[in-house]
Short mmCIF file of C-alpha atoms in Angstrom, two decimals:
data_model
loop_
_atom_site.label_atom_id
_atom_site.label_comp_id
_atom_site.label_asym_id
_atom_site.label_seq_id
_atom_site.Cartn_x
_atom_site.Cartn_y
_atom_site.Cartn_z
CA UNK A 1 -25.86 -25.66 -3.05
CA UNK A 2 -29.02 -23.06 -4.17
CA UNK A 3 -28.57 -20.31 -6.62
CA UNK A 4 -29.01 -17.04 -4.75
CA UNK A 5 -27.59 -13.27 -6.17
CA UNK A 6 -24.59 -12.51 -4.21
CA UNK A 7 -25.55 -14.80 -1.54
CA UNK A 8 -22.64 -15.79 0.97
CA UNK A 9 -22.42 -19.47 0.80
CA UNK A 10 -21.13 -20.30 4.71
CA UNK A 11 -21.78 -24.53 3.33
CA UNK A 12 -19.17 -24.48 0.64
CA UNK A 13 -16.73 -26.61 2.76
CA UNK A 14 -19.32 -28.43 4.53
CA UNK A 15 -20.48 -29.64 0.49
CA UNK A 16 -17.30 -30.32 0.12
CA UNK A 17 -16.76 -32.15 3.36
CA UNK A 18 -19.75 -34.34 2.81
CA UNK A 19 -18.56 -35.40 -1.21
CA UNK A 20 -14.60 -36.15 0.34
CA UNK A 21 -16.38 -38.95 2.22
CA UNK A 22 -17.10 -41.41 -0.90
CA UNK A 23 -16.93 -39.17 -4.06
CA UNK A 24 -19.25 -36.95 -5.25
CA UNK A 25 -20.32 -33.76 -7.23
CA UNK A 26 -20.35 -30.49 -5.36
CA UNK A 27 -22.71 -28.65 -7.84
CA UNK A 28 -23.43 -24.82 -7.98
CA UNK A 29 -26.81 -23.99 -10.00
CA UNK A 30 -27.24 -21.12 -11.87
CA UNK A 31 -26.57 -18.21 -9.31
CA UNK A 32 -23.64 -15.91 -8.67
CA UNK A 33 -22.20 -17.18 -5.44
CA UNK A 34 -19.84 -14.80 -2.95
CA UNK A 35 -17.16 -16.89 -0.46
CA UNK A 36 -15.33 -14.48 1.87
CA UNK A 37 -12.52 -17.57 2.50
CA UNK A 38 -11.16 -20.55 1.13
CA UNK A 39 -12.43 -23.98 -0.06
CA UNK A 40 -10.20 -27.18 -0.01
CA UNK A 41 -10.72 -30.05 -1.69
CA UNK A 42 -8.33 -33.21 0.27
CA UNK A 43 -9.95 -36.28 -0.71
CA UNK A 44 -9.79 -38.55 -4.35
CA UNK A 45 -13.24 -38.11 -6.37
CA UNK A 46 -14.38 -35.21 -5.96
CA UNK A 47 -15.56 -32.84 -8.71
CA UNK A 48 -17.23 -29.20 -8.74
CA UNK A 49 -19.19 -28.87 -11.22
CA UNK A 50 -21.95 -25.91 -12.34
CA UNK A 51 -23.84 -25.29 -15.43
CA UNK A 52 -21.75 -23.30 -17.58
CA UNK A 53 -19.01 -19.95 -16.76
CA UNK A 54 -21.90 -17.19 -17.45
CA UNK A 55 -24.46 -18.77 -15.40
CA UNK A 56 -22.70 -20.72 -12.59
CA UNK A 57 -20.70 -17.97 -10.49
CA UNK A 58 -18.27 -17.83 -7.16
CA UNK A 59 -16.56 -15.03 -6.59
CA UNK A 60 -13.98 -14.96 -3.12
CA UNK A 61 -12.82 -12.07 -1.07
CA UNK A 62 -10.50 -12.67 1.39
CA UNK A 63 -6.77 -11.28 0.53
CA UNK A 64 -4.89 -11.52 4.13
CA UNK A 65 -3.33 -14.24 4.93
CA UNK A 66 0.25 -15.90 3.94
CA UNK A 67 1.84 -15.42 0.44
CA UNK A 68 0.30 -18.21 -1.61
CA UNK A 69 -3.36 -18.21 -1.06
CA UNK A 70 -5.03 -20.35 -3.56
CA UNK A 71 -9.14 -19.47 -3.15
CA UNK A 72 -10.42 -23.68 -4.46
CA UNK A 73 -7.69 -25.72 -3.89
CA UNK A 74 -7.19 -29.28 -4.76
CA UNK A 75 -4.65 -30.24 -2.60
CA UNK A 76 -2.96 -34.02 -2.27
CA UNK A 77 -0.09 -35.21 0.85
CA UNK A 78 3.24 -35.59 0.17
CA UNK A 79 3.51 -39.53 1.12
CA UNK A 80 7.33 -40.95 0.52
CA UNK A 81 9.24 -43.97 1.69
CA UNK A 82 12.80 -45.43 0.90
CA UNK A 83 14.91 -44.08 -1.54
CA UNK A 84 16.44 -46.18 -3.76
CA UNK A 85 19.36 -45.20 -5.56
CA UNK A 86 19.99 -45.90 -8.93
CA UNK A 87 23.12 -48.10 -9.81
CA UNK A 88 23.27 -47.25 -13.47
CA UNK A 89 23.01 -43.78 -15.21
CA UNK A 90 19.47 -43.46 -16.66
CA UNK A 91 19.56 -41.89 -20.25
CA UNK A 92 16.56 -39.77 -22.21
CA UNK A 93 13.98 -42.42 -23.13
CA UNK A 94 15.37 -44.82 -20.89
CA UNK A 95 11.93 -46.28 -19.37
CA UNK A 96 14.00 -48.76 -17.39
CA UNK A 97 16.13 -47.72 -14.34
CA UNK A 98 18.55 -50.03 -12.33
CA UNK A 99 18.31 -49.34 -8.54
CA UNK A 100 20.01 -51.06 -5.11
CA UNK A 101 16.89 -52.47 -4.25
CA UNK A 102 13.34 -52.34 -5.41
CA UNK A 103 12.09 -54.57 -2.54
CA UNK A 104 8.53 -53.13 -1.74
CA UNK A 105 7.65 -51.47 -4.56
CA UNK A 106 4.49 -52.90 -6.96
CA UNK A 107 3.15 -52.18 -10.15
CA UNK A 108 1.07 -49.09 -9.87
CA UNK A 109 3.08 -47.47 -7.36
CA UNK A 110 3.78 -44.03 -7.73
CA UNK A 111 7.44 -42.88 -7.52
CA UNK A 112 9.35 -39.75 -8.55
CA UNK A 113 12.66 -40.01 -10.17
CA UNK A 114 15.44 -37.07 -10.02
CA UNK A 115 18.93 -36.09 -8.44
CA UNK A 116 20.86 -33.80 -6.57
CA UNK A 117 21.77 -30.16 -8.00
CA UNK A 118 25.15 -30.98 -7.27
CA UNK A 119 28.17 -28.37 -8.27
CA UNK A 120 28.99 -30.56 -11.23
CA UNK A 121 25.40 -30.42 -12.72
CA UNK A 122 25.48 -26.48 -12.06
CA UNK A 123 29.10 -26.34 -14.19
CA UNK A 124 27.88 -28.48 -17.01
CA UNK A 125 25.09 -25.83 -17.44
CA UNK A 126 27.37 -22.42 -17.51
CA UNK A 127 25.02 -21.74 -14.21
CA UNK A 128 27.84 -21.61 -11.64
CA UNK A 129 26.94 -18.55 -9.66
CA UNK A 130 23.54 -18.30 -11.04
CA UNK A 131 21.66 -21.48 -10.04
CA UNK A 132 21.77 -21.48 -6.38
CA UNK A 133 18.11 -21.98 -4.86
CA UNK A 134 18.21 -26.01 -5.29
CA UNK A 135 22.06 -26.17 -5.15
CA UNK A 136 22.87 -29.57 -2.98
CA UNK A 137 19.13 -30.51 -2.94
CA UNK A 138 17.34 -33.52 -4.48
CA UNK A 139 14.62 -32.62 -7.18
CA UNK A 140 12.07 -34.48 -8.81
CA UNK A 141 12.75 -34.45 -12.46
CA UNK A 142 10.02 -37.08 -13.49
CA UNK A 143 6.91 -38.18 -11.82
CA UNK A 144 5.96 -41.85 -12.76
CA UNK A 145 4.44 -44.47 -12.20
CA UNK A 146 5.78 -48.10 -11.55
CA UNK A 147 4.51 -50.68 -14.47
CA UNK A 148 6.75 -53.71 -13.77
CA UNK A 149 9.32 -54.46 -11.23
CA UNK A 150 11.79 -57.09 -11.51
CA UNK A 151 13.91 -58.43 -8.04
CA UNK A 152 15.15 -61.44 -9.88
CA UNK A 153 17.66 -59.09 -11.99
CA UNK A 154 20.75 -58.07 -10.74
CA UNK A 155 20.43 -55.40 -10.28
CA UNK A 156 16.47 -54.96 -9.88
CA UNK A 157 14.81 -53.08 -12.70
CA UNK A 158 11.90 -50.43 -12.62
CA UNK A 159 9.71 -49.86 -15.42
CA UNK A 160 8.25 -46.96 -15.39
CA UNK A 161 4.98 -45.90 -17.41
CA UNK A 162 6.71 -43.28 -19.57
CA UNK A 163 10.53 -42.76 -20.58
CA UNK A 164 12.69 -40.54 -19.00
CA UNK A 165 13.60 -36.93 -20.23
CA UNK A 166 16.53 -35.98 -18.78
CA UNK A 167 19.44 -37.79 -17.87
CA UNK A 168 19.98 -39.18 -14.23
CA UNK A 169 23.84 -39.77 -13.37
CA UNK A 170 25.01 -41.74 -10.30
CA UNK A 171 27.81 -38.41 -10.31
CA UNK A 172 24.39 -36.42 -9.07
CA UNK A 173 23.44 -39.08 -6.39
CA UNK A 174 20.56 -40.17 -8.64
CA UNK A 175 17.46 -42.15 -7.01
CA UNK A 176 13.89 -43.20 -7.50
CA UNK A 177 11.57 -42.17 -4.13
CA UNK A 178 8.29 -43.72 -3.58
CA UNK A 179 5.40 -40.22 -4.13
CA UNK A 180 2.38 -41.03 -2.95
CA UNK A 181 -0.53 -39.07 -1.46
CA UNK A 182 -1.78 -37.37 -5.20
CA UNK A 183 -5.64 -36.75 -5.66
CA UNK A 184 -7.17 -38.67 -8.52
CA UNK A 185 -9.89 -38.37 -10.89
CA UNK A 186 -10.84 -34.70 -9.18
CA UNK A 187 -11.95 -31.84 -11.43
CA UNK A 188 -13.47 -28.67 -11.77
CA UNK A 189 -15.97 -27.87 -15.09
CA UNK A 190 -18.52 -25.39 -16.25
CA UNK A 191 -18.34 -23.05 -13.59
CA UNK A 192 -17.24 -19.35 -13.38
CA UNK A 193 -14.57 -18.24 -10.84
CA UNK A 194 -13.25 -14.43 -10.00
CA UNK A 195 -11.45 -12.91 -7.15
CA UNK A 196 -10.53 -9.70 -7.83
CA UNK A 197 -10.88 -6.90 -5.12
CA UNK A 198 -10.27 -3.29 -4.47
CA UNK A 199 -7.19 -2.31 -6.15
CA UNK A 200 -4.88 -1.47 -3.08
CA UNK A 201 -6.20 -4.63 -1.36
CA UNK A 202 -5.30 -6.45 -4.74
CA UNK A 203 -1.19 -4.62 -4.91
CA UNK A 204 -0.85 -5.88 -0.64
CA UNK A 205 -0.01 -9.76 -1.52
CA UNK A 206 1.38 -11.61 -3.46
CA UNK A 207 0.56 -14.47 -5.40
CA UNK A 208 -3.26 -14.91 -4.58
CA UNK A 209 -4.73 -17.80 -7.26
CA UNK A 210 -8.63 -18.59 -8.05
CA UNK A 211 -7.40 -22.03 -8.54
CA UNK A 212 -4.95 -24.35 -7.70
CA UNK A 213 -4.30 -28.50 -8.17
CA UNK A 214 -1.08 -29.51 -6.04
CA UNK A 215 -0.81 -33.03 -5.90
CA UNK A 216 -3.27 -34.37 -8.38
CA UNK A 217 -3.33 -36.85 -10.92
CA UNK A 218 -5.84 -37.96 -13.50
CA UNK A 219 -7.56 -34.75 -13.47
CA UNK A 220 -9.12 -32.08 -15.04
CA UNK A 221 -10.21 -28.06 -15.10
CA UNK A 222 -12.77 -27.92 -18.04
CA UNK A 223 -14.95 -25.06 -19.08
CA UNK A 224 -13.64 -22.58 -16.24
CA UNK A 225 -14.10 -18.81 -16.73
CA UNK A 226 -12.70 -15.71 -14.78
CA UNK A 227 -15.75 -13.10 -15.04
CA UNK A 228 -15.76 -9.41 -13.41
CA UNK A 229 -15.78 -9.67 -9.41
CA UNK A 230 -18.75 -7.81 -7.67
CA UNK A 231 -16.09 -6.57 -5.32
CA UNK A 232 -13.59 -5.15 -7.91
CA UNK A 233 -14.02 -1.09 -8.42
CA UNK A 234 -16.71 0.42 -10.74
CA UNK A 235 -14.70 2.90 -12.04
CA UNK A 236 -10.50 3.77 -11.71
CA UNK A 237 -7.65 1.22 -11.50
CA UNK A 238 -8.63 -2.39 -11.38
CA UNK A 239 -12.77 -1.38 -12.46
CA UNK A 240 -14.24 -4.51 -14.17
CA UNK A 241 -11.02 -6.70 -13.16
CA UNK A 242 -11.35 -10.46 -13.03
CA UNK A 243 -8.77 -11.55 -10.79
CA UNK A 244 -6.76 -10.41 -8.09
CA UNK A 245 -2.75 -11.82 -9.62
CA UNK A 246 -3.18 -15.23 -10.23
CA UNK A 247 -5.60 -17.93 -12.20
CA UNK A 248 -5.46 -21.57 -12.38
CA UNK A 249 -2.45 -22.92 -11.12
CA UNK A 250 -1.45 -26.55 -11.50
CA UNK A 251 1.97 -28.02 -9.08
CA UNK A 252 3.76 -31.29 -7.97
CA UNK A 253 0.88 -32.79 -9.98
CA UNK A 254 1.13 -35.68 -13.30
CA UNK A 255 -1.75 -36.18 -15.84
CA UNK A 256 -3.86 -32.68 -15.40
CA UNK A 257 -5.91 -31.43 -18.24
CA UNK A 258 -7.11 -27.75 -18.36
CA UNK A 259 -9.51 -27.50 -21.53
CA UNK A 260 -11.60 -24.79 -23.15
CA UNK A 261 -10.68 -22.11 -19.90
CA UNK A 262 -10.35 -18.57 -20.08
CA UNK A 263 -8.25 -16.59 -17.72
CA UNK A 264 -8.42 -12.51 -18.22
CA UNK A 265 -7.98 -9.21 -16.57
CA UNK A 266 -5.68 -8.98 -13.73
CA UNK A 267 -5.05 -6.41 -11.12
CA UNK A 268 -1.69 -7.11 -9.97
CA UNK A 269 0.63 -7.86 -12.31
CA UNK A 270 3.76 -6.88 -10.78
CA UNK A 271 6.86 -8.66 -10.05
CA UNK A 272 7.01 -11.44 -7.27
CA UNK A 273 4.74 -13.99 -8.72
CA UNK A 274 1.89 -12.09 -9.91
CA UNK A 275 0.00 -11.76 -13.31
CA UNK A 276 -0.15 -15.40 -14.07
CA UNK A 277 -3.13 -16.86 -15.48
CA UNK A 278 -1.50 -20.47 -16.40
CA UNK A 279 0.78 -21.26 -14.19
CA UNK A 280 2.92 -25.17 -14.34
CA UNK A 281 5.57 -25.88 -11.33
CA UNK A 282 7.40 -29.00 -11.14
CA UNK A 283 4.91 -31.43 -12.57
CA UNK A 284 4.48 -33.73 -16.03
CA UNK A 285 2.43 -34.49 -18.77
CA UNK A 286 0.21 -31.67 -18.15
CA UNK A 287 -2.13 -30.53 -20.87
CA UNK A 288 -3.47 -27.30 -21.59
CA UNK A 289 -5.59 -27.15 -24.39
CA UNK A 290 -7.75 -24.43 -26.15
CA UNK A 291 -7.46 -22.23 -23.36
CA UNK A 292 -7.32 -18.23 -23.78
CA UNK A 293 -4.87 -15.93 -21.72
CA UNK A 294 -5.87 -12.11 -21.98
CA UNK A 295 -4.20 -9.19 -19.48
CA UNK A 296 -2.35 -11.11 -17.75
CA UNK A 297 1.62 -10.24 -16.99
CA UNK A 298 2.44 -13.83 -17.93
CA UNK A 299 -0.58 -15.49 -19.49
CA UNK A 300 1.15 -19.00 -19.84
CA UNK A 301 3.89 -20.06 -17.93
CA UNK A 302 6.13 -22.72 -16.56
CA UNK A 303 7.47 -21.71 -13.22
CA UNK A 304 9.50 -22.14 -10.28
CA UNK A 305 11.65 -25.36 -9.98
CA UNK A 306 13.27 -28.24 -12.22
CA UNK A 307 11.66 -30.79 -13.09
CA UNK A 308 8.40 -29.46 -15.77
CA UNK A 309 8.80 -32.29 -18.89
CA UNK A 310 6.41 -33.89 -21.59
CA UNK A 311 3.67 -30.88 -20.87
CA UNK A 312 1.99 -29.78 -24.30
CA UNK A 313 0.74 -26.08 -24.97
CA UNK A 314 -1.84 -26.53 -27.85
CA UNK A 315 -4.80 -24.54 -29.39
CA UNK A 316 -4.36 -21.81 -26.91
CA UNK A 317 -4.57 -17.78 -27.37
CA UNK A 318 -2.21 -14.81 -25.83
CA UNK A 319 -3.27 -11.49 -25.89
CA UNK A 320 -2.22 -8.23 -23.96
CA UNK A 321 -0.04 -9.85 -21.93
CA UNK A 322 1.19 -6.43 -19.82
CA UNK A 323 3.31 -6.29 -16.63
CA UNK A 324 2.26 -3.40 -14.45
CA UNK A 325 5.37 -2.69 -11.96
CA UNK A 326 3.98 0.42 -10.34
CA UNK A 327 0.45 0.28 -8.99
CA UNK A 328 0.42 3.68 -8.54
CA UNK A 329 0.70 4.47 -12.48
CA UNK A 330 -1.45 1.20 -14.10
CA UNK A 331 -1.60 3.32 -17.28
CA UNK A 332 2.69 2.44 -17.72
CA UNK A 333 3.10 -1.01 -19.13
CA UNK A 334 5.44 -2.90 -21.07
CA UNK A 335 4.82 -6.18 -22.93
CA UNK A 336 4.42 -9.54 -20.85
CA UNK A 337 5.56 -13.10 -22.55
CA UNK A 338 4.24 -16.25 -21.66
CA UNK A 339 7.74 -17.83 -20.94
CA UNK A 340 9.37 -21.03 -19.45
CA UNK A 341 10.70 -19.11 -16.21
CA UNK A 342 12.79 -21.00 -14.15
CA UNK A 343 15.38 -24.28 -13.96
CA UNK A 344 15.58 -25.68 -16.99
CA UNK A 345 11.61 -27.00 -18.45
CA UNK A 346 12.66 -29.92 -20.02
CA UNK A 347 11.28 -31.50 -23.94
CA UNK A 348 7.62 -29.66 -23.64
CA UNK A 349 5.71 -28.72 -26.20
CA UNK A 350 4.02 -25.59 -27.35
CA UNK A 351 2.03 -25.85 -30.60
CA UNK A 352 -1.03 -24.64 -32.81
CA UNK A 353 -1.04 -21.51 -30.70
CA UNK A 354 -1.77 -17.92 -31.73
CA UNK A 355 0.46 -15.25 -29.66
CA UNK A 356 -0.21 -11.59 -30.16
CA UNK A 357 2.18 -10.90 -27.38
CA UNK A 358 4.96 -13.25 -27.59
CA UNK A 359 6.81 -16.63 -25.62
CA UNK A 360 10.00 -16.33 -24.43
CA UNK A 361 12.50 -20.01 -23.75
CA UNK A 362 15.94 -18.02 -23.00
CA UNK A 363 18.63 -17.53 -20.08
CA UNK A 364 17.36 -15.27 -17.78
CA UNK A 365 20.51 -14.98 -15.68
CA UNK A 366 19.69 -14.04 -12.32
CA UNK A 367 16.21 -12.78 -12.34
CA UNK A 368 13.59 -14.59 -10.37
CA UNK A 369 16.42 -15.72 -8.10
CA UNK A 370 18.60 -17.21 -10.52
CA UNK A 371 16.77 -18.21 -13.13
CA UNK A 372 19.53 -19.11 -15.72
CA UNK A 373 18.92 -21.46 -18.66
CA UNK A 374 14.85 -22.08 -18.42
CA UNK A 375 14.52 -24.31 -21.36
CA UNK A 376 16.12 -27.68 -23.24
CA UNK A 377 14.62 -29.91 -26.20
CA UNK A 378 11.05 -27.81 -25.85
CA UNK A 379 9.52 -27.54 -29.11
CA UNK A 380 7.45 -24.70 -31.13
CA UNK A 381 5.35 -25.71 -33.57
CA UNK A 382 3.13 -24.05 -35.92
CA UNK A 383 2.70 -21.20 -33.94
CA UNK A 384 0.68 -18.09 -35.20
CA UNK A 385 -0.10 -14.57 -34.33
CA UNK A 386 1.44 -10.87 -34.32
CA UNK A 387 3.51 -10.89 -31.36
CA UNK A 388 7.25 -12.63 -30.90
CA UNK A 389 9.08 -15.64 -30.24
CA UNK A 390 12.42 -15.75 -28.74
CA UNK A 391 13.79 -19.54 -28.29
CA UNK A 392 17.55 -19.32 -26.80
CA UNK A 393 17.15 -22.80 -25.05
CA UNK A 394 20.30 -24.45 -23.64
CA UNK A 395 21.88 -26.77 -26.50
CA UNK A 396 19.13 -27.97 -27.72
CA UNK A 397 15.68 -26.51 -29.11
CA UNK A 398 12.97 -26.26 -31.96
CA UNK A 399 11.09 -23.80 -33.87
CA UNK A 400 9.20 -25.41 -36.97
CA UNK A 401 6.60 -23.54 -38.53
CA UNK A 402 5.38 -20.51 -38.47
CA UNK A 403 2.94 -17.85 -39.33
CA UNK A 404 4.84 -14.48 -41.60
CA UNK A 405 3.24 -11.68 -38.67
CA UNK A 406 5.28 -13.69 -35.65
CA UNK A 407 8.41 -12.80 -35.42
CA UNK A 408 10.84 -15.18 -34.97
CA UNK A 409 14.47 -14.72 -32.80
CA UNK A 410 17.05 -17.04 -32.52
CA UNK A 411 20.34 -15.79 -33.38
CA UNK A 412 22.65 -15.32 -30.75
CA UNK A 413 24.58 -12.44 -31.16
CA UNK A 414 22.86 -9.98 -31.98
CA UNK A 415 18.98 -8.86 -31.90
CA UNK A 416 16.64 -7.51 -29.27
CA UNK A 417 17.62 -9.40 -25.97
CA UNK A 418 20.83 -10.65 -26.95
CA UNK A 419 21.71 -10.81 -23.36
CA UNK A 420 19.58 -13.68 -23.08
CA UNK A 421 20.92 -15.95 -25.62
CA UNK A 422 24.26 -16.21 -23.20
CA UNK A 423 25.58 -19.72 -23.19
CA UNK A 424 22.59 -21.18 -25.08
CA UNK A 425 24.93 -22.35 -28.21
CA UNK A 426 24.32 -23.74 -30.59
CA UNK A 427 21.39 -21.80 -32.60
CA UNK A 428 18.07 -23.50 -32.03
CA UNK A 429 16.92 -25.70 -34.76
CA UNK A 430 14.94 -23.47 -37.26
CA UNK A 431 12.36 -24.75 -40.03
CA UNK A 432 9.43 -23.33 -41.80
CA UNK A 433 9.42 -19.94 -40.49
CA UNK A 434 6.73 -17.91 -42.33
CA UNK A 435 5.73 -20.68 -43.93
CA UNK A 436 3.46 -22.85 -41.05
CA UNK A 437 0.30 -22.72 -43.06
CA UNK A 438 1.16 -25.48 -44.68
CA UNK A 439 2.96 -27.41 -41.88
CA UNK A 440 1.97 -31.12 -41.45
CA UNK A 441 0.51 -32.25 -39.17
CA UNK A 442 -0.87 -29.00 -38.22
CA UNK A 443 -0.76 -30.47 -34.52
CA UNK A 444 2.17 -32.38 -33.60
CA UNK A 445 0.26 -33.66 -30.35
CA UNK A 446 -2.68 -34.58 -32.19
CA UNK A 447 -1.13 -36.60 -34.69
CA UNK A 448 1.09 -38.14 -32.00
CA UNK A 449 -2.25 -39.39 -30.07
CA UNK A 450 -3.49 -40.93 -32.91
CA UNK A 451 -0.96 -42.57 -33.59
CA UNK A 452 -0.70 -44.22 -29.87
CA UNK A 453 -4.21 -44.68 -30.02
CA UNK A 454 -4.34 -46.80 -33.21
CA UNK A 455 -1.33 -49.70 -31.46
#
């Protein structure tokens, strides 16, 4: 592709199409770059790549369309096969599962492992009447990958590459489904991205990303910028915006890294899925790292669907995090968290981060269409900043370290938002509040990758 000021670029796909045939680069020079529709990326290997945020530049236009429209999407097949179902209970940090039969499956397979929301599950939680969306349906709760199998046992044995989080009872009609059809090794680096419009246009759908990777494992975002759009207003609501609701958003996918990105200034940030500049859904070991959230309604956030575990939060700034829920009166906000949103986001992470606005891991009862208990076993650590922290996580969760300016809520009877600590008993785990200066290590995921790397 050429550099050119505000040139169209009609060849976008066809650059695409041509790299999906054996793996290649799709590089943008220095240039700012308009696209009035979407680009796809459906094949393994590819990467789109320009020299740097400020000088490498696409900007997109279109806004009709379905609910959902991600401008560059990554986007893998959902490939299955025979479910297996597990003849033993799997426990946390089992990395073992018995199943009926594991005839057909190989080493290097990839499978996903997870149960029905059955009635039982939904009582255990307190969520009777509140989870409904996945009630009787099978979700993934961990996305793996098959390292041994073993037919000779009775019953055959799985290993999988990394333990399991959450426990998997036969009571819940627990199995282990072949998932194949991810995109590998694809990635997007030093390039600039924006798709904010005109402000109306921006308020008449929902849910409009710059980015998206559904589907995709081993792979990366690195060195990706929102800038202002050419096609946002000069002056009024939305002037100078970066993005229309949504920034990078990362689903179904295992093994993503988003590094060094900054995601800022959003038109709509109103309710139904907008404002959300870091977005997880159902998918594992995803790491976002050094990354800066600014004006967004959620800047970082883990939403819709079970099944987000072993994803790590670190280095990464909050700031101004504001939902807008009139566009008619932008000038009336009140304070947007990052937050885990929905179902129950399962032993994540969240550390060396600096929040001016705040995090949120509590029982949101029925918003977001039942949201109920969003967090278990997630951990905050050595967290900084001026804005708050509110960890009401069901049984189980962590806060150790942090700076004197964030403050800290955990009690759960009384406070600002009491209404959200409902069933979460017993009080999270509390250590080193004020004190995280001198916390070691200073980076829990750090320490923990040395320490795997050194074996």
């Amino acid at each position: 592709m050429r550099s050119s000021v505000s040139k169209p670029t009609p060849n976008g796909e066809a650059a695409i199409d041509a790299a999906e045939v054996d793996g290649g680069i799709v590089f943008f020079p220095a240039g700012l770059y308009r696209c009035a529709d979407l680009l796809t990326v459906s094949a393994s290997g590819v990467v789109i790549r320009g020299e740097g945020p400020a000088l490498s530049r696409v900007y997109f236009t279109r806004f009709e369309g379905p609910e959902g429209i991600r401008h560059l999407t990554f986007a893998g097949k959902t490939v299955g096969g025979t479910e297996r179902l597990l003849v033993a209970d799997g426990q946390p940090r089992d990395i073992t599962v018995a199943v009926e039969d594991a005839t057909g499956l190989a080493p290097g397979d990839d499978v996903a492992v997870g149960h029905v929301i059955t009635d039982e599950f939904v009582a255990e939680h307190g969520m009777t009447g509140t989870w409904q969306v996945f009630n009787g349906k099978w979700q993934v709760l961990a996305r793996r990958e098959v390292v041994a199998v073993d037919t000779s046992a009775d019953p055959h044995l799985v290993t999988l590459d990394v333990p399991l989080r959450s426990p998997l009872l036969l009571r819940d009609n627990a199995s282990l489904r072949p998932d194949g059809g991810y995109l590998s090794e694809v990635g997007v680096e030093h390039l600039g991205l924006a798709n904010a419009i005109a402000w109306d246009d921006a308020w008449s759908n929902e849910r409009i990303h710059v980015l998206s990777l559904r589907r995709c494992k081993d792979a990366w975002v690195r060195d990706v910028a929102s800038f202002p759009s050419p096609a946002a207003p000069t002056e009024g609501p939305g002037a100078g915006a970066h993005l229309q609701s949504g920034g990078i958003h990362v689903a179904e996918a295992k093994r993503v890294t988003v590094t060094d990105c900054v995601m800022e200034e959003v038109q709509n940030r109103g309710g139904g899925g907008c404002g959300y500049l870091f977005e997880i859904q159902i998918s594992n070991e995803i790491l976002t790292t050094g990354c800066v959230g600014r004006h967004g309604r959620h800047n970082f956030i883990q939403n819709f669907g079970f099944g987000v575990s072993g994803c790590v939060w670190s280095k990464c700034l909050s700031e101004q995090g504001e939902a807008i829920n009139i566009p008619e009166y932008p000038e009336f906000v009140m304070t947007g968290y990052s937050e885990f949103h929905h179902s129950l986001a399962t032993a994540n992470l969240i550390e060396d981060c600096v929040f001016h606005d705040g995090w949120k891991a509590v029982n949101r009862g029925a918003e977001s269409s039942g949201a109920g208990h969003t967090a278990t076993e997630d951990v905050f650590w050595n967290l900084s900043g001026s804005g708050l922290l509110v960890s009401r996580q069901w049984s189980t969760g962590y806060v150790i370290g942090t700076a004197p300016e964030l403050e800290v809520i955990t009690a759960l009877d009384d406070g600002p938002f009491s209404e959200e600590a409902s069933g979460t008993e017993p009080e999270d785990w509390v250590e080193g509040v004020g004190v995280g200066a001198w916390l070691e290590p200073a980076s829990l995921y750090e320490d923990q990758l040395a320490r795997r790397l050194s074996h």
